[in-house]
Coordinates of C-alpha atoms (C1' of nucleotides) in Angstrom, one line a residue:
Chain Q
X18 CA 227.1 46.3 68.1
X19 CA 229.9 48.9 69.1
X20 CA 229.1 50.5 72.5
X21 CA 227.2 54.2 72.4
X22 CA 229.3 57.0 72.9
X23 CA 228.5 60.2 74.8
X24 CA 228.5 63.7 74.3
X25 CA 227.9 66.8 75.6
X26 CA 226.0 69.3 73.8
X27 CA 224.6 71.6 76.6
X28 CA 226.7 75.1 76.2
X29 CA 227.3 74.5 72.5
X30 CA 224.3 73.0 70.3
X31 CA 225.6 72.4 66.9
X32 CA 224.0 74.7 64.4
X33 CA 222.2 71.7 62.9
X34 CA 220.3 70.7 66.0
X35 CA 219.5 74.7 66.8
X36 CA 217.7 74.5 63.4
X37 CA 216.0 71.1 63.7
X38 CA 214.4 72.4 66.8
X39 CA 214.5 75.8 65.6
X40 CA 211.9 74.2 62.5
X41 CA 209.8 71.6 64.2
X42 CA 208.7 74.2 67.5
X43 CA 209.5 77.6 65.7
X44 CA 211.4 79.3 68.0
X45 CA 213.6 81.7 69.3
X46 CA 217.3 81.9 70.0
X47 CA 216.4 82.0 73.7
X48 CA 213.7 78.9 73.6
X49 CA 216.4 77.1 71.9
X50 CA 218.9 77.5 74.0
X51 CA 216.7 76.5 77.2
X52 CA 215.7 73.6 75.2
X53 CA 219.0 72.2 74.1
X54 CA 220.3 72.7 77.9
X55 CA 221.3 69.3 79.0
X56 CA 221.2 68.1 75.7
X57 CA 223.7 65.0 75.1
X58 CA 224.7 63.6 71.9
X59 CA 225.1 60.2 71.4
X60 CA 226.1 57.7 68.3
X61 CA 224.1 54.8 68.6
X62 CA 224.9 51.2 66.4
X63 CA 222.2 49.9 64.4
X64 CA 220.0 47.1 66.4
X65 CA 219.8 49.9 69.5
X66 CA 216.8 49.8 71.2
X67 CA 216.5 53.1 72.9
X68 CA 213.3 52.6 74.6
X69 CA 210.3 50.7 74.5
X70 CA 206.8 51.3 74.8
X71 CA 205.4 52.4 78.1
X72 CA 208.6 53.4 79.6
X73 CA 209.1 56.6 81.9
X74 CA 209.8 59.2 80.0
X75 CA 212.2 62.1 80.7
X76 CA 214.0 62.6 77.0
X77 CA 212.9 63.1 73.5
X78 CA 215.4 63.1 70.6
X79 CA 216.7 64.5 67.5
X80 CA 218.2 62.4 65.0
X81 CA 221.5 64.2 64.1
X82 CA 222.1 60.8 61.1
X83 CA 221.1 57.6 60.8
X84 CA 217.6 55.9 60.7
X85 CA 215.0 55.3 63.8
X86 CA 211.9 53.2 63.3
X87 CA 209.3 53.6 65.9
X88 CA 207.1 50.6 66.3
X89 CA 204.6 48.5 68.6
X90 CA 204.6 45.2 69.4
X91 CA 202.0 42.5 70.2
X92 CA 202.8 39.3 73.0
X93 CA 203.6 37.5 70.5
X94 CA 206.1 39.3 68.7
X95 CA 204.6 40.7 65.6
X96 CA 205.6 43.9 65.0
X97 CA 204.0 47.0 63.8
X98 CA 205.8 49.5 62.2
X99 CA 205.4 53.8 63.3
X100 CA 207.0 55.0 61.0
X101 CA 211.1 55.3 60.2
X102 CA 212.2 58.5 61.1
X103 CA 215.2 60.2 59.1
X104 CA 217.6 62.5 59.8
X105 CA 216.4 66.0 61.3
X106 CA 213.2 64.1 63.0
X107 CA 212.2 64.6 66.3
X108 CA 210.6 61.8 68.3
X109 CA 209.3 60.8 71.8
X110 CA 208.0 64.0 72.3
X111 CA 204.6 63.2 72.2
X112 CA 204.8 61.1 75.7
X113 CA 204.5 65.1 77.4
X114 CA 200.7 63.8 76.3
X115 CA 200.6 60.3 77.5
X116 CA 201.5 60.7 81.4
X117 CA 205.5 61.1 80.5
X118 CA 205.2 57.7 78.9
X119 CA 206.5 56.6 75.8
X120 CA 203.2 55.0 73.3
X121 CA 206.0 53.0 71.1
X122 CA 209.2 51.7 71.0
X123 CA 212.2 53.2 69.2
X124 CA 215.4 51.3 67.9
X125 CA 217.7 52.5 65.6
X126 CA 218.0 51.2 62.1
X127 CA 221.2 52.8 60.6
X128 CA 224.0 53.6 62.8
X129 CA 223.1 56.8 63.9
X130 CA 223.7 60.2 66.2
X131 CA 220.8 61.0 68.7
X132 CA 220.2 64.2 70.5
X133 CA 218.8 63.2 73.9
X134 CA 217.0 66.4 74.6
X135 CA 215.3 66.6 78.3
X136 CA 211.6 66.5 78.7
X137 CA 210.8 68.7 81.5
X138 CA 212.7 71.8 79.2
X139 CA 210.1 71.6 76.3
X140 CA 207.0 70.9 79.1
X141 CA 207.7 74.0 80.8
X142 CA 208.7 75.6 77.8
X143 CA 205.6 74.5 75.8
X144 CA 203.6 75.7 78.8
X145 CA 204.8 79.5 78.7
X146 CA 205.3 79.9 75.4
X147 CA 202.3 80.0 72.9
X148 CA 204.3 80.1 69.5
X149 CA 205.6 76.7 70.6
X150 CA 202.5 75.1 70.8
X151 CA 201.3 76.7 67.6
X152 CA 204.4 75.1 66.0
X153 CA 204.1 72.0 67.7
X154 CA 200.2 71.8 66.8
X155 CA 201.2 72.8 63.5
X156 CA 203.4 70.0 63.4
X157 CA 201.1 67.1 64.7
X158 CA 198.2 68.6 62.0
X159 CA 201.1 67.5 59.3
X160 CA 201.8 64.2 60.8
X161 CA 198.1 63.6 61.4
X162 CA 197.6 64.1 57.7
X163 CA 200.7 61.8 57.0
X164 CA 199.0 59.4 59.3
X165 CA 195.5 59.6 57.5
X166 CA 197.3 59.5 54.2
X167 CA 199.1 55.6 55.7
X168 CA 195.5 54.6 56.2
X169 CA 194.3 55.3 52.6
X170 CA 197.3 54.0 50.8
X171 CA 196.9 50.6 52.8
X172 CA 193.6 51.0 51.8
X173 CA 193.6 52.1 47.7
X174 CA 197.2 51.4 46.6
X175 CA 198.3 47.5 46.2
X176 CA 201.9 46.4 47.0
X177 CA 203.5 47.9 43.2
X178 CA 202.0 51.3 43.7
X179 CA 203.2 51.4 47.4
X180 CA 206.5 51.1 46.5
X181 CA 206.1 53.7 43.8
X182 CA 204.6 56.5 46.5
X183 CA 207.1 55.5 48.5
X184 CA 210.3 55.8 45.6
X185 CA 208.6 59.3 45.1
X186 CA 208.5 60.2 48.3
X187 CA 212.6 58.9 48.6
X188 CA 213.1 61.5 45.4
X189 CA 211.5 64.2 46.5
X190 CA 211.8 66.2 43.1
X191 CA 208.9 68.7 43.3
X192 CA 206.9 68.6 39.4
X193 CA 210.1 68.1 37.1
X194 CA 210.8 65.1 35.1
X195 CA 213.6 63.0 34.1
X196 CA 215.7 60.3 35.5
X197 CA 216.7 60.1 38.9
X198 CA 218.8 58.4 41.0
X199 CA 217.9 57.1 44.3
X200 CA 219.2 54.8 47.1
X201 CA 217.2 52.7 49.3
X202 CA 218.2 54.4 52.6
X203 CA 217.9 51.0 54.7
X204 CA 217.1 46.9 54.4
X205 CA 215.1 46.3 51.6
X206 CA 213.1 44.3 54.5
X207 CA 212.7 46.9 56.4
X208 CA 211.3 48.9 53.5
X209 CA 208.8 46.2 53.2
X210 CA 207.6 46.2 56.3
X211 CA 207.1 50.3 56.5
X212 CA 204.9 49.3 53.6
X213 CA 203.0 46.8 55.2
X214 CA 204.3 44.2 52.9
X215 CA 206.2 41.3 53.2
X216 CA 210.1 40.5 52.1
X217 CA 209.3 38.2 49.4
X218 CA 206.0 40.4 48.4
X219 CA 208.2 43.5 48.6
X220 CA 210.8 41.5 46.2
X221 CA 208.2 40.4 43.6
X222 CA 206.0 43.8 43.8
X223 CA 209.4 46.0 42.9
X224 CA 209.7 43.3 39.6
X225 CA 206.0 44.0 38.6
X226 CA 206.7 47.5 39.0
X227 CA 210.3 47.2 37.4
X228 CA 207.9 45.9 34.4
X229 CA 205.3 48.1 34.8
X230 CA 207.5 51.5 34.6
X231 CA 210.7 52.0 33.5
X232 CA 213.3 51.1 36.7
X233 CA 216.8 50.2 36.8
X234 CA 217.4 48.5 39.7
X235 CA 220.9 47.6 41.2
X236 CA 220.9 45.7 44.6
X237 CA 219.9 49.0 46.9
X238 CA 220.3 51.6 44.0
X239 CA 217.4 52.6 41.7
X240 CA 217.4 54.8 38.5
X241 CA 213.6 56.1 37.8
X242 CA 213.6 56.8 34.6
X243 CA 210.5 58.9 34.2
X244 CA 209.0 60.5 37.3
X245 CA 206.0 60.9 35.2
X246 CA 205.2 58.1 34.3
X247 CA 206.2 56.4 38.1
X248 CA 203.8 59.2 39.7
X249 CA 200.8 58.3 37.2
X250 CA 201.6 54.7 38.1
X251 CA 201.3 54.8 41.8
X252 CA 199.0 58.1 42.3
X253 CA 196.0 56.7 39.9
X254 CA 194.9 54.8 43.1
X255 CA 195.7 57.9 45.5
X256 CA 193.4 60.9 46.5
X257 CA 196.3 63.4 46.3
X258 CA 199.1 63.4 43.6
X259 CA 202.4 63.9 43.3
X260 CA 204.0 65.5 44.3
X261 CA 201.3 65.2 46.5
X262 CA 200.8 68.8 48.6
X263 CA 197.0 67.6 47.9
X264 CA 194.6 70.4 47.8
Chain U
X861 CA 166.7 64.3 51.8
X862 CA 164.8 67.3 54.0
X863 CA 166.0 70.5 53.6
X864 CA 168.4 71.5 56.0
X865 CA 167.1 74.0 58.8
X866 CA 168.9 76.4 60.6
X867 CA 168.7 78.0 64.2
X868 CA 170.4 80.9 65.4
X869 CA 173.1 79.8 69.0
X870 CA 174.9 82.9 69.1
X871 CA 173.3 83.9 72.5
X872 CA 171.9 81.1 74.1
X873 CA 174.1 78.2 72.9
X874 CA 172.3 75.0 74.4
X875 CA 174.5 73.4 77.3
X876 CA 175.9 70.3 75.4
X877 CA 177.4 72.3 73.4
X878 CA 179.7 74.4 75.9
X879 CA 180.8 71.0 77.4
X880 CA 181.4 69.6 73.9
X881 CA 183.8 73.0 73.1
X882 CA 185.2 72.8 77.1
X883 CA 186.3 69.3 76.8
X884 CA 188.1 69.7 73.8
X885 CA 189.7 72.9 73.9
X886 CA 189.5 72.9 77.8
X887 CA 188.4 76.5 77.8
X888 CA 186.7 78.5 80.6
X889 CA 183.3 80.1 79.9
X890 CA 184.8 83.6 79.0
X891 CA 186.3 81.9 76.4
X892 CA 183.3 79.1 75.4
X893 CA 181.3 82.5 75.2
X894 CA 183.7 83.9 72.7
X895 CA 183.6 80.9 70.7
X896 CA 180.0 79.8 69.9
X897 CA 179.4 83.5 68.8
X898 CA 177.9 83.3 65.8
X899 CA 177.4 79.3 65.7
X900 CA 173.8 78.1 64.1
X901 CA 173.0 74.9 64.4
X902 CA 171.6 73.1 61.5
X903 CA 169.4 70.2 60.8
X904 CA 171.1 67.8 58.1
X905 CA 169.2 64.9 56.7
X906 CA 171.9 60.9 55.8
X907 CA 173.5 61.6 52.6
X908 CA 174.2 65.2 52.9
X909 CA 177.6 66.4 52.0
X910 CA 179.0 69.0 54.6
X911 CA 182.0 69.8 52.6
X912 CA 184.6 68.5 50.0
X913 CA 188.6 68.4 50.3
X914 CA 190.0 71.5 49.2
X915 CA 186.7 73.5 50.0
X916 CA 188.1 76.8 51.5
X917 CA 187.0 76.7 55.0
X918 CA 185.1 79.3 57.3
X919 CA 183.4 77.3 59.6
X920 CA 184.6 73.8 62.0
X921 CA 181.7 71.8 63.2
X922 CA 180.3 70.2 66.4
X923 CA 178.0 67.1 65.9
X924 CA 175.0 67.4 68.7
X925 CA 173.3 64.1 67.4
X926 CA 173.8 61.9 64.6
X927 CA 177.0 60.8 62.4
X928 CA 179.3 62.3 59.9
X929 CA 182.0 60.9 57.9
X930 CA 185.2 62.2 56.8
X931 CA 186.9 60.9 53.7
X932 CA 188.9 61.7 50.7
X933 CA 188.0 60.0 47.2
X934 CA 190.2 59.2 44.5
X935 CA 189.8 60.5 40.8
X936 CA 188.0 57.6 39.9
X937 CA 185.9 57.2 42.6
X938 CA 187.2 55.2 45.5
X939 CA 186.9 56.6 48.8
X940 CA 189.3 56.5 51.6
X941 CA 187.1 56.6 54.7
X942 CA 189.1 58.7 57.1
X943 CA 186.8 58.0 60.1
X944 CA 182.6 58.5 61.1
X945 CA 182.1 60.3 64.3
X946 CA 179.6 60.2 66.6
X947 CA 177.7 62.7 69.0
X948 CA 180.1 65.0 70.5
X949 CA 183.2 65.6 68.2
X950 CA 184.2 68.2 65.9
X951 CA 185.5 68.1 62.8
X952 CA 187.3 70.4 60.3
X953 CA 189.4 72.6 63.0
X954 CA 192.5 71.3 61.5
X955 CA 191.7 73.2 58.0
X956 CA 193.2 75.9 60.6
X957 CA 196.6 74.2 59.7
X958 CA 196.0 73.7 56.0
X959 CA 195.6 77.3 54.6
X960 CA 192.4 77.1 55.8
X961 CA 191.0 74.7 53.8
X962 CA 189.5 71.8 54.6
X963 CA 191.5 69.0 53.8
X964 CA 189.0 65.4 53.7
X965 CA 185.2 65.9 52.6
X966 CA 182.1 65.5 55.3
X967 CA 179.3 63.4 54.9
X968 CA 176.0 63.4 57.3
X969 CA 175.4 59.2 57.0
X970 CA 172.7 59.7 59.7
X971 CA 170.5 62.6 60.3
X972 CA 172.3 64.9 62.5
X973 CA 172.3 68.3 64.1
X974 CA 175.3 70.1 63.4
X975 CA 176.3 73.3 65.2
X976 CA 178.4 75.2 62.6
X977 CA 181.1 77.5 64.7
X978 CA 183.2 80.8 63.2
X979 CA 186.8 79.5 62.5
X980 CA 187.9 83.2 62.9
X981 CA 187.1 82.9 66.0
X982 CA 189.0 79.5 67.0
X983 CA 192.2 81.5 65.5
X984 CA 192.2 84.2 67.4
X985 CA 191.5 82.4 70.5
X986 CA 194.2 79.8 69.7
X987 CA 196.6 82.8 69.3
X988 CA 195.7 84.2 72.4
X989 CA 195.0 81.3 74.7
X990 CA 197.8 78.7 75.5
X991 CA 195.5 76.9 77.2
X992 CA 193.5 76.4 74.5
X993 CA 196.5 75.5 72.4
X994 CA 197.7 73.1 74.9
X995 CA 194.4 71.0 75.2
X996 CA 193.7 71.1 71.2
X997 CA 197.7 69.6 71.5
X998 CA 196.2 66.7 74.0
X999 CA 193.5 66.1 71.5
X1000 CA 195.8 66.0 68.4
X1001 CA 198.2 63.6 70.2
X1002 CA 195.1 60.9 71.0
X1003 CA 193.9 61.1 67.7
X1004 CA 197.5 60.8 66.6
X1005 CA 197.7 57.3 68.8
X1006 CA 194.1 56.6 67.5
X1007 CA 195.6 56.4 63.8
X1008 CA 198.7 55.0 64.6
X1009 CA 196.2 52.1 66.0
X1010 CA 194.2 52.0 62.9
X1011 CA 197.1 51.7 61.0
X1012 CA 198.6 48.6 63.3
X1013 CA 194.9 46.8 62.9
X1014 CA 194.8 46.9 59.2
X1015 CA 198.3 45.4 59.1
X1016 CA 197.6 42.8 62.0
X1017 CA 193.9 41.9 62.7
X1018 CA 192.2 39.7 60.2
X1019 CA 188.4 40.7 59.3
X1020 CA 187.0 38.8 61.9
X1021 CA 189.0 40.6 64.7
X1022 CA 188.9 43.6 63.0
X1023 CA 185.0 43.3 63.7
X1024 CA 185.1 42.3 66.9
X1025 CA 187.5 45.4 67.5
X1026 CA 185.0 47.6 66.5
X1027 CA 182.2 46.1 69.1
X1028 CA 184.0 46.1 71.8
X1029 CA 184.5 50.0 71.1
X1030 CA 180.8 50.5 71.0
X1031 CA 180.7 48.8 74.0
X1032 CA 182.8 50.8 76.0
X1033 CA 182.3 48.2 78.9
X1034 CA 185.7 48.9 80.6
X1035 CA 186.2 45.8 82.5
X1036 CA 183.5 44.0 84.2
X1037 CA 182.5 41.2 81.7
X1038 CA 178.9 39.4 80.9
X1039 CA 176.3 39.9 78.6
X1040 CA 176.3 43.3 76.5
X1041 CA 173.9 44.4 73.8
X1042 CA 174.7 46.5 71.4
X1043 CA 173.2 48.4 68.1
X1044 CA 175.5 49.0 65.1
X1045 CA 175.0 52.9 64.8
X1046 CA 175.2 52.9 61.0
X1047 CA 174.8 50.6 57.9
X1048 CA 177.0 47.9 58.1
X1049 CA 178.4 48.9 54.3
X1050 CA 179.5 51.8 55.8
X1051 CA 181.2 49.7 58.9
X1052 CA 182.8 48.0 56.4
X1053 CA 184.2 50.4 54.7
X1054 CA 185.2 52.2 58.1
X1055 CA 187.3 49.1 58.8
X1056 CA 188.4 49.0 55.2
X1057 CA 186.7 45.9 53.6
X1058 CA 184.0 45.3 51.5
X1059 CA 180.2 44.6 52.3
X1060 CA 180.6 41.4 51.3
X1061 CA 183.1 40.3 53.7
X1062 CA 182.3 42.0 56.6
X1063 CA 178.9 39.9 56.3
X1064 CA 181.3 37.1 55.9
X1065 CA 183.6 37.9 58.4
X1066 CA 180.8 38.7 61.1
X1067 CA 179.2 34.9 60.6
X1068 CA 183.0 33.9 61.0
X1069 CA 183.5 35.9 64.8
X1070 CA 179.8 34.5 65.7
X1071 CA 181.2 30.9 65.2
X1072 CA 184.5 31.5 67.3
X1073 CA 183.2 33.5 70.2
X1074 CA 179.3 33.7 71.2
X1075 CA 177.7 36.3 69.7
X1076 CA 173.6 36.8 69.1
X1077 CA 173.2 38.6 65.8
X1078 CA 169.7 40.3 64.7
X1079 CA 169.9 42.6 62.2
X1080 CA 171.9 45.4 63.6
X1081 CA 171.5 44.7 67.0
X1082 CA 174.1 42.3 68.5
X1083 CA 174.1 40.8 71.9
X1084 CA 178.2 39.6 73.5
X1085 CA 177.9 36.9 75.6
X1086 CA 181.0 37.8 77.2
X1087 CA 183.4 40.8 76.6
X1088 CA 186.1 39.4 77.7
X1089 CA 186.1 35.9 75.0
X1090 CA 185.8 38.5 72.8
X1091 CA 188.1 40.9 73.8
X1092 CA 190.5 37.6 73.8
X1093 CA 189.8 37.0 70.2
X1094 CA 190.3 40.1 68.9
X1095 CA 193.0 42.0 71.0
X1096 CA 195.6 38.8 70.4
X1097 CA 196.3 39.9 67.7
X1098 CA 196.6 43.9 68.8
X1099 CA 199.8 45.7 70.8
X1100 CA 197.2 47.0 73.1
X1101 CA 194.8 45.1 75.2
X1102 CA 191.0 45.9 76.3
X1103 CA 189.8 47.9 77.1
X1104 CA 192.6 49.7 75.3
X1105 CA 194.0 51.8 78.0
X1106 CA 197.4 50.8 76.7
X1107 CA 200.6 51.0 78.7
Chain L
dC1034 C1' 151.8 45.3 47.1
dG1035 C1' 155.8 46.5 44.9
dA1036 C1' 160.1 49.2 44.4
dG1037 C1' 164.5 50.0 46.0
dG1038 C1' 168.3 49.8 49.0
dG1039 C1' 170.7 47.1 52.2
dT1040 C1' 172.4 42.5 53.2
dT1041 C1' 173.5 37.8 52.4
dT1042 C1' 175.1 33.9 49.7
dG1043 C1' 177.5 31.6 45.9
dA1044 C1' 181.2 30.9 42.6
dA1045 C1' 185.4 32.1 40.8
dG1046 C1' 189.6 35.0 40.7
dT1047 C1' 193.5 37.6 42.6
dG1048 C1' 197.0 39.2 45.6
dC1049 C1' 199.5 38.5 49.3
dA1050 C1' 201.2 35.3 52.9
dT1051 C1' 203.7 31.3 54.0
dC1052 C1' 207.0 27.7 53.8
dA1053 C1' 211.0 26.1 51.7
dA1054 C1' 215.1 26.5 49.3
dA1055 C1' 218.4 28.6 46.3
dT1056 C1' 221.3 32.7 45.6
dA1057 C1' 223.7 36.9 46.4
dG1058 C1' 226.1 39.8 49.4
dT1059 C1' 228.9 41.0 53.5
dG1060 C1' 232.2 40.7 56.9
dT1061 C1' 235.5 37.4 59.3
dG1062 C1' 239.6 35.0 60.1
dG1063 C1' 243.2 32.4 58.0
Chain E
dC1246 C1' 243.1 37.0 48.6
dC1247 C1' 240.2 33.2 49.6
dA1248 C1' 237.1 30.2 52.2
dC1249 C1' 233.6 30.3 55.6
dA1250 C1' 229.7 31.9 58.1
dC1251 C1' 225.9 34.6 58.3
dT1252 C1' 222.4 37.5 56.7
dA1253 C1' 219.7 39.7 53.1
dT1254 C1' 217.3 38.9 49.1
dT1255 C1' 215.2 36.3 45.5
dT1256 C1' 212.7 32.5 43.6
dG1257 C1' 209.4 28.7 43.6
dA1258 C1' 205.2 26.3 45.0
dT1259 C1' 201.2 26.3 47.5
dG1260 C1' 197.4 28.1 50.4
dC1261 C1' 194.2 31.3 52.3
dA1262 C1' 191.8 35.7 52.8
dC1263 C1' 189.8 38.9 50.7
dT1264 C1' 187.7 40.7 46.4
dT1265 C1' 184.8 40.7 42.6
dC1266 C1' 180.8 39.7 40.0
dA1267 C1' 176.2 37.9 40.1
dA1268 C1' 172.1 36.8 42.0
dA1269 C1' 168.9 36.0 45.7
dC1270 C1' 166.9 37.6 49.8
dC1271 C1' 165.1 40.7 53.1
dC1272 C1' 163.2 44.8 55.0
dT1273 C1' 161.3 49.2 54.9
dC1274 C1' 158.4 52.6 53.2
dG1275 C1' 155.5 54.8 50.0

DNA sequence: CGAGGGTTTGAAGTGCATCAAATAGTGTGG
DNA sequence: CCACACTATTTGATGCACTTCAAACCCTCG
């Protein structure tokens, strides 16, 4: 585990953070730039726990690359998963709701850059400026839908057709057909897990499906061969379907 | 089923209702005022559907009495029980966020007075009112936690805990211990489905938590010899710990 | 009383978890 | 470039929890 390193970002926010933040609160140039003051980049090695749950709070974060899982943990260790955030995410933002105190832990999963953005910015900010809050209810109404979504395929889908939502949701190709190449973005255990699965159930549910649909699958690398024929796999036991903006 | 029956609020909107819409959106009475102009409450009889997923939506709703569930069904007709709520919540502001249509279906599962309020109105108040932004954000963050929750207990808790889960939620005894009674609000197929099982095993699973912890069972009506044996039982296997207040 | 829905019980099946062990893959130092 | 150590992944065998299908029971209400 190589040691973080530090960055300063206040007086010039790459363009990339600018429209991260610019998308997830829809703001202006000048709300931006009083959010990103203070800001510090930092690269982070995978295995980094950046804070746990019920911690003070004074940051969120962007993720610049790399993976983050956010997760909970009972006393005795088992863990349950958030969700994995990819790059362009924002998270830990939500603790301006829970008395400045993070409700999960975060650790990061792929080496990866983090935006340390300062709390107190967005709180005052949030608090003075109504399009924020519009954007950032706007936000929480998508997540909240994402969340309900979890729920129901726990619920409907078993461990084949979980894999296949989530392969779908890895290629997001909008309607058109064809093969596609795709690349598990992190430990296949890990992947298991987000799905509420098992390692070895993760291992023999992506066979069934391998024989259920055409796949061809190569360590971390998967060719779909029909997104079809995938989506009518794993969305026959889903309420929406792909590629899924439900109705 | 009764036909439903309908009563004008606009002018004299009963008290309950200006606390239910003040604690949620956290609005003075200028605003409250502006809001339940033009609600009716109606009179819905168990089985009633409100509204279906996709329906375009004009109207959110506050539940005076009784209980409603969302949920979203699949093609073939599996539901996905997004959650029943009780006396005091509203439902189907977020269709605000979703092109203004409703995005899960509404079910009356027992008689209940529903107080049907203008969403044109919650729009243009959200537009204009940070406040009211700010506190629907509070709300949208706890219900965010609340799923994340509901997602962690389907992956950790058994049946059994998952039950006991659910009483010591009804009986929001925060604390002090000894015997509570309780009265299951609702059919216990639906309480099954609500914590995602079948009938059959929540019948099951019940007979299992009455052997580990001491439970009277009559019907619907269940007695807890002591909250805290079963809070002990349940919450082991949970990141949070009664009554629930989290870190 | 009798019909019908909700609930329980029984028997059998299935899917996932668990435990154990083999195999593949990756990074290390020689 | 190879051998080793360590981890990720797969495979096998077995068990358990929940589901499914079927039937009995119970309760309420006309």
């Amino acid at each position: 585990m190589l040691p973080t390193k530090k960055e300063n970002l206040s007086s010039d926010a790459p363009a990339e953070l600018r429209t991260g933040i610019a998308r997830y609160f829809g703001c202006g140039i000048e709300a931006q730039d009083r959010l990103v003051d203070g800001a510090a980049s930092e690269h982070h090695p995978k295995g980094k726990i950046l804070f746990i749950s019920g911690d003070k709070a004074k940051s969120y974060f962007y993720i610049r690359s790399g993976w983050v899982k956010t997760f909970r943990e009972t006393l005795d260790g088992a863990q349950a998963i958030i969700d994995i955030l990819p790059t362009g995410h924002i998270f830990g933002e939500t603790s301006l709701f829970e008395d400045d105190t993070y409700p999960y832990s975060a650790e990061i999963v792929e080496d990866a850059d983090i935006v340390r953005l300062p709390l107190a910015a967005l709180k005052s900010e949030i608090h003075a400026s109504n399009v924020l809050a519009l954007s950032m209810l706007k936000s929480m109404a998508r997540y909240r839908r994402e969340q309900d979504k979890e729920v129901e395929h726990r619920t409907l889908q078993n461990a084949p057709q979980r894999i296949g939502c989530f392969l779908l949701r890895l290629s997001n190709q909008c309607g058109s057909d064809g093969p596609v190449h795709i690349h598990l973005p992190y430990d296949k255990t890990l992947v298991a897990a987000r799905l509420g699965m098992q390692p070895e159930t993760f291992s023999r549910a992506l066979a069934r499906l391998k024989d259920a649909v055409d796949l061809k699958i190569k360590g971390a690398s998967i060719e779909i061969e029909s997104i079809q024929q995938l989506a009518e796999f794993s969305c026959s036991a889903c309420t929406s379907h792909f590629p899924c903006k439900d109705k």
